[in-house]
mmCIF file of C-alpha atoms in Angstrom:
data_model
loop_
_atom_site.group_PDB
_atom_site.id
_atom_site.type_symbol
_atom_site.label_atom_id
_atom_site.label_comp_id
_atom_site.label_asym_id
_atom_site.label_seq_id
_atom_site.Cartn_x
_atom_site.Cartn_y
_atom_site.Cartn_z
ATOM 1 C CA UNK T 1 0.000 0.000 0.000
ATOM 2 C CA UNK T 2 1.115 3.595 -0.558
ATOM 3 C CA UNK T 3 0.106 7.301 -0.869
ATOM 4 C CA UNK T 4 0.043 10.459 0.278
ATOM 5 C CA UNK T 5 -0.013 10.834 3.894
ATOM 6 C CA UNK T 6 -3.222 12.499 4.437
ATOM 7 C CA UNK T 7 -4.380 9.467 2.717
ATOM 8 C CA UNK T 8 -3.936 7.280 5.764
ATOM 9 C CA UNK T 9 -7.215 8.257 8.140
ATOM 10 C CA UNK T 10 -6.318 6.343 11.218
ATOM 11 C CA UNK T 11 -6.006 7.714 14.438
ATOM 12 C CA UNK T 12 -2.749 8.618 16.092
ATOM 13 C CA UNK T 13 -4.015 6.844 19.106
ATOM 14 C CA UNK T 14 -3.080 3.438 17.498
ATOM 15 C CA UNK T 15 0.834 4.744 17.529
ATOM 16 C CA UNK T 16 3.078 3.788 20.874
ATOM 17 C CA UNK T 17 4.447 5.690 22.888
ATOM 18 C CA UNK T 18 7.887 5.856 21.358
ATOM 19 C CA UNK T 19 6.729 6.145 18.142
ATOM 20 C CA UNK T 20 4.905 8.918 19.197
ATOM 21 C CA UNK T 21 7.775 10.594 21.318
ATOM 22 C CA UNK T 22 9.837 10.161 17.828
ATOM 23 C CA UNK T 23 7.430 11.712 15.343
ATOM 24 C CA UNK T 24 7.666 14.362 18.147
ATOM 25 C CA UNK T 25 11.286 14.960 17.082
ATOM 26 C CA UNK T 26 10.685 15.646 13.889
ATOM 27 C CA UNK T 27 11.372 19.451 12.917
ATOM 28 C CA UNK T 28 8.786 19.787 10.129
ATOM 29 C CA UNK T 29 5.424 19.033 10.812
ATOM 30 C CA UNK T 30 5.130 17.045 7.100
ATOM 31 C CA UNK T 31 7.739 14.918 7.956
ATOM 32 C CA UNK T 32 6.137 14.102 11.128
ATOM 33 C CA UNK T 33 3.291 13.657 9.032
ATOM 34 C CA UNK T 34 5.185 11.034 6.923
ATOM 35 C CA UNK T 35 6.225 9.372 9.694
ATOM 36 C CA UNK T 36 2.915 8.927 11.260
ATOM 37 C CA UNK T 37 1.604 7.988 8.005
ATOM 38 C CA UNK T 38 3.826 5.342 7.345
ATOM 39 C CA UNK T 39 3.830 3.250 10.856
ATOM 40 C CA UNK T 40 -0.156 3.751 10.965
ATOM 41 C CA UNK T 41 0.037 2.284 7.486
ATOM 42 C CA UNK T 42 2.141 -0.258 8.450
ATOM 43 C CA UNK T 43 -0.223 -1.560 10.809
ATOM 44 C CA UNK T 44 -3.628 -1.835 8.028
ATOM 45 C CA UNK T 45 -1.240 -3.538 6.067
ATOM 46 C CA UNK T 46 -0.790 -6.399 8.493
ATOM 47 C CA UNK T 47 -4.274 -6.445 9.826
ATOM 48 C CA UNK T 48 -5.080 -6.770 6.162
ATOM 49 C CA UNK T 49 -2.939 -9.866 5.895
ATOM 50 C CA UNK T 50 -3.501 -11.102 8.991
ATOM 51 C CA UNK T 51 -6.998 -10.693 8.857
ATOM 52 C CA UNK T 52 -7.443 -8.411 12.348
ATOM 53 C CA UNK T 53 -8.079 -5.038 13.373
ATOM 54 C CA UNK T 54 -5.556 -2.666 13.098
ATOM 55 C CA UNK T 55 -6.174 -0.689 16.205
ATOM 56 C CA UNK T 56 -5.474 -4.110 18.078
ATOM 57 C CA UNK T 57 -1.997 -4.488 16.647
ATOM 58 C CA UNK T 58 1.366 -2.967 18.623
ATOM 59 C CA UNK T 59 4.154 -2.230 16.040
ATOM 60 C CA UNK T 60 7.511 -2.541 17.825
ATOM 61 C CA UNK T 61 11.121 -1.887 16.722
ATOM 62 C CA UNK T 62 14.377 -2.377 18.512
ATOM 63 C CA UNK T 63 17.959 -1.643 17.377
ATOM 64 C CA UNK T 64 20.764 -3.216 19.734
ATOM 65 C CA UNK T 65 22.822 -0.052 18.753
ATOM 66 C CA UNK T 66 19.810 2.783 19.099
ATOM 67 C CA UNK T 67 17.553 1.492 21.384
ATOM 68 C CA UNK T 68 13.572 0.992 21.231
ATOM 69 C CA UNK T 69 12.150 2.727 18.239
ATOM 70 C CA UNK T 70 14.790 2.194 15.595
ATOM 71 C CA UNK T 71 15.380 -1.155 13.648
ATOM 72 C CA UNK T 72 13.667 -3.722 11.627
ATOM 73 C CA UNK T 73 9.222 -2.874 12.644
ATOM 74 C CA UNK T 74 7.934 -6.153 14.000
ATOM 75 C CA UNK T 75 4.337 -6.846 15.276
ATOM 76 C CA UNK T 76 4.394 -7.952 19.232
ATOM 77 C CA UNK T 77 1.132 -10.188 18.186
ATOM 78 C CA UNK T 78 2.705 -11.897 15.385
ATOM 79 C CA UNK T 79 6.690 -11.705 15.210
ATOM 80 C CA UNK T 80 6.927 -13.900 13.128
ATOM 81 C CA UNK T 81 5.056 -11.702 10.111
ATOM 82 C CA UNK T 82 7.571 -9.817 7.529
ATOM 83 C CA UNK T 83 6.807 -5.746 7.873
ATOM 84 C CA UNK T 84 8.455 -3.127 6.196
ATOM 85 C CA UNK T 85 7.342 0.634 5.896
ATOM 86 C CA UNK T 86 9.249 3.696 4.099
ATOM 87 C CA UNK T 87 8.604 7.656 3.638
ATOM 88 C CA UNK T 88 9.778 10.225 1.512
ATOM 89 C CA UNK T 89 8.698 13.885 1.434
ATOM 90 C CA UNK T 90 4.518 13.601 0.093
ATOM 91 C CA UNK T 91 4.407 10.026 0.198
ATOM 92 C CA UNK T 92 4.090 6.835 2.782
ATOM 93 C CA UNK T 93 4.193 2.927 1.502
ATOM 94 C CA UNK T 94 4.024 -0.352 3.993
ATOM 95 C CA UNK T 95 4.290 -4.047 3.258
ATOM 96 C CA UNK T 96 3.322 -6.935 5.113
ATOM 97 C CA UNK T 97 3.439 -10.927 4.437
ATOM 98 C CA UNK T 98 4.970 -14.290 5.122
ATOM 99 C CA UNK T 99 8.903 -14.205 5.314
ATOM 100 C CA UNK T 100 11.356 -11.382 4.638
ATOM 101 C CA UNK T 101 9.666 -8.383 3.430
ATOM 102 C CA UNK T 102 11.360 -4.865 2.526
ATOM 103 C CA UNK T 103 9.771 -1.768 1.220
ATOM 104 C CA UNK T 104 11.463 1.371 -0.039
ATOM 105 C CA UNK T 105 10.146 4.930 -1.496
ATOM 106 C CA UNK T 106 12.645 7.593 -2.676
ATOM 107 C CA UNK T 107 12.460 10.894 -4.378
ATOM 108 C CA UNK T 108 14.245 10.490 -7.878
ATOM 109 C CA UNK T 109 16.339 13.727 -8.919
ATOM 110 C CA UNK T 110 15.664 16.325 -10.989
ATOM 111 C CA UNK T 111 18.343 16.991 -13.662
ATOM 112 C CA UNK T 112 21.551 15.239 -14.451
ATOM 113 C CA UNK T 113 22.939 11.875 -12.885
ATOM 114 C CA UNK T 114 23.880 12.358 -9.272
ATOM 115 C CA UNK T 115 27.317 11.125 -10.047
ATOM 116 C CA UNK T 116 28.191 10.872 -6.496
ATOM 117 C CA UNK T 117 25.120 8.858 -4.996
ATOM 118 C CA UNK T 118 25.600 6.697 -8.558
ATOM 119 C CA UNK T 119 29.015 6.370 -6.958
ATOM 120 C CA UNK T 120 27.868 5.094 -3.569
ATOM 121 C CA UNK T 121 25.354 3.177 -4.749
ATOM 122 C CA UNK T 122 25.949 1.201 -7.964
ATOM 123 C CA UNK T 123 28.218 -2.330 -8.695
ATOM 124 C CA UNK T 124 30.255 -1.345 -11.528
ATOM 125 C CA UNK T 125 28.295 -3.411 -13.591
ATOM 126 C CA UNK T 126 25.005 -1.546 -12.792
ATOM 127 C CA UNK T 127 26.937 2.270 -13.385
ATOM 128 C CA UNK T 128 27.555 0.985 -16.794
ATOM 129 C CA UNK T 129 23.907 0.551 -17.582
ATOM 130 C CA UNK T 130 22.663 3.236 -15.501
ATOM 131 C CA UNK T 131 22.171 6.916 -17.381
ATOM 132 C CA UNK T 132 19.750 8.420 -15.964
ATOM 133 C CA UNK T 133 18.438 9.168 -12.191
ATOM 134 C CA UNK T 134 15.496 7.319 -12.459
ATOM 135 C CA UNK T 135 17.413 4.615 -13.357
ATOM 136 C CA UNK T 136 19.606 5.340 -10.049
ATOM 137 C CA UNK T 137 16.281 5.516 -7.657
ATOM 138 C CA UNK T 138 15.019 2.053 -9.064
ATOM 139 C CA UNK T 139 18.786 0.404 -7.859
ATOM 140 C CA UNK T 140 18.816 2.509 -4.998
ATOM 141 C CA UNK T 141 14.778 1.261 -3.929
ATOM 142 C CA UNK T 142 15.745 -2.355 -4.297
ATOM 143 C CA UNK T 143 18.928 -2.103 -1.823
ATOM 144 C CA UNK T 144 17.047 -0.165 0.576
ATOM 145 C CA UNK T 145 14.285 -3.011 0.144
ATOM 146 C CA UNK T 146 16.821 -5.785 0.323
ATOM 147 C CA UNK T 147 18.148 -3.827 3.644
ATOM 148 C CA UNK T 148 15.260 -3.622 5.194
ATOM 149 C CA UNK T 149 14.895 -7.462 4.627
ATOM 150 C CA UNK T 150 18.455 -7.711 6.268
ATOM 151 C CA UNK T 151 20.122 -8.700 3.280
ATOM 152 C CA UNK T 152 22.546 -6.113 2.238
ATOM 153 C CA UNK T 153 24.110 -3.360 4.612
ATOM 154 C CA UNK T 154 24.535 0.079 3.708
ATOM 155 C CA UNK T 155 28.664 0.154 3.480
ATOM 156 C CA UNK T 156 27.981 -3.033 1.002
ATOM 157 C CA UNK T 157 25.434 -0.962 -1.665
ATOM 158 C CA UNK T 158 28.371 -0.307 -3.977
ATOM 159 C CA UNK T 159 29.709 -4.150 -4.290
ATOM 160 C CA UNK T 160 26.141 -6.034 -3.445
ATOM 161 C CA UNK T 161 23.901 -5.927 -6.564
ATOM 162 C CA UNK T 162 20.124 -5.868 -6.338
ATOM 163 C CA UNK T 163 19.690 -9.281 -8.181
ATOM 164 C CA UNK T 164 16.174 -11.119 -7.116
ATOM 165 C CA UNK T 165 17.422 -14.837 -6.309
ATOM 166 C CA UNK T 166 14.023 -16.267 -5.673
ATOM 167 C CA UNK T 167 12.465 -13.281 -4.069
ATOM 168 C CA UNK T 168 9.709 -11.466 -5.784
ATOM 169 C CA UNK T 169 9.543 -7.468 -6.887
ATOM 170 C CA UNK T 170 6.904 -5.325 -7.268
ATOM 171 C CA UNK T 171 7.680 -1.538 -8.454
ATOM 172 C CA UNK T 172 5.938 1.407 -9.171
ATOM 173 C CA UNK T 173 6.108 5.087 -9.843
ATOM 174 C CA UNK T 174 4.094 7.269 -7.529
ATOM 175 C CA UNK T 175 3.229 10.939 -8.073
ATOM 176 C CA UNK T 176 5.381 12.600 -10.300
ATOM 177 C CA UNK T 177 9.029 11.652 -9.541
ATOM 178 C CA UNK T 178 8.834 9.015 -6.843
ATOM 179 C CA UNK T 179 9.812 5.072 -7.070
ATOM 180 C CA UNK T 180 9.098 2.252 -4.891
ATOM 181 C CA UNK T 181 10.213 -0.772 -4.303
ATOM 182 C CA UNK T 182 8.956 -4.135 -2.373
ATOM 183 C CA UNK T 183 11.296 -7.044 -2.259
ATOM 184 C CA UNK T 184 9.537 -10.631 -0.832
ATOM 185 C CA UNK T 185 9.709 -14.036 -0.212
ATOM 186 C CA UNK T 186 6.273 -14.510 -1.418
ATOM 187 C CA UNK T 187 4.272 -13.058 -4.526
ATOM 188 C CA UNK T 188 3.199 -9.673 -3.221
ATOM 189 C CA UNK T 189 0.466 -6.968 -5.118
ATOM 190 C CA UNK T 190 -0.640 -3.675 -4.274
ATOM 191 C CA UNK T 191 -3.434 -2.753 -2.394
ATOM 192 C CA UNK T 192 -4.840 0.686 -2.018
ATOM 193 C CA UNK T 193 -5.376 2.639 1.131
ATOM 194 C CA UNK T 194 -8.532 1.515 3.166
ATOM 195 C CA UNK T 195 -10.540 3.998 4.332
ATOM 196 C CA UNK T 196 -11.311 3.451 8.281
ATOM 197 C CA UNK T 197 -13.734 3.920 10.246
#
């Protein structure tokens, strides 16, 4: 599922309290918006595949170097379900399903290759094909998918590739100038946003 933040209608009640005291830190109120966005989205998208209520679901995260809040999103009813969620300025995206599951959104560039993030980013073999940035943001989705999924770490984006092995891809373009990318064990499709309530 993705969109535009104010297309998620679900209350902020739902959130925890450390995801609320983060999208408290946030120093513009649409980012805080994005971030809201995407964990409340997060949560229809599992109750849509688990086949519960969203409000009843507690989204937890937990990084052994940051602390709660940070890390790969897990549900404390049903750990064992892949989650992934992602935000970029004006737009919000979540996955949910058996397995490994990663989801990433990016702004694509205006203008001429960023030669430098190309730089970062890219296997040799992928610069070579690569012209454009749109071309860039669809690479750079996929690693930040396979990331998410655990798979690839960002100081190995330049010599891991974004090859499937197995796993499944769905892409799309959203709004004029953003790409997404979901990367899963199991066949995945897009949903739209649910209106609640």
């Amino acid at each position: 599922m993705g969109g535009h933040p104010d297309e998620v209608r679900a209350p902020e009640t739902w959130l925890t309290d450390v995801e609320r005291e983060r999208a408290d830190q946030f120093r513009f109120p649409r980012d805080r918006a994005g971030f809201v966005a995407a964990h409340l989205l997060a949560r229809i998208c599992a109750a849509a595949a688990l086949g519960a209520e969203p409000a009843e679901l507690t989204l937890l995260q937990h990084c052994e170097v940051h602390g709660p809040g940070h890390g790969r999103p897990y549900l404390e009813q049903a750990p064992e379900l892949g989650i992934s969620l992602s935000h970029t300025r004006g737009y919000v995206c979540a996955a949910a399903g058996p397995g490994k599951i990663g989801v990433d959104a990016e702004q694509v560039p205006a203008g001429r290759l960023d030669e430098m993030l190309a730089e970062r980013v890219l296997t040799p073999r992928e610069r070579a094909l690569v012209t454009g940035n749109d071309d860039l943001i669809k690479h750079w989705t996929r690693k930040e998918a396979l990331i998410k999924r655990g798979e690839l770490s960002l100081d190995r984006l330049a010599s891991g590739g974004d090859d499937l092995n197995g796993r499944h891809l769905l892409e799309w373009r959203a709004e004029p100038g953003i790409r997404v990318a979901v990367i899963a064990d199991a066949p995945v499709r897009r949903l739209p946003i649910p209106r609640i309530g």
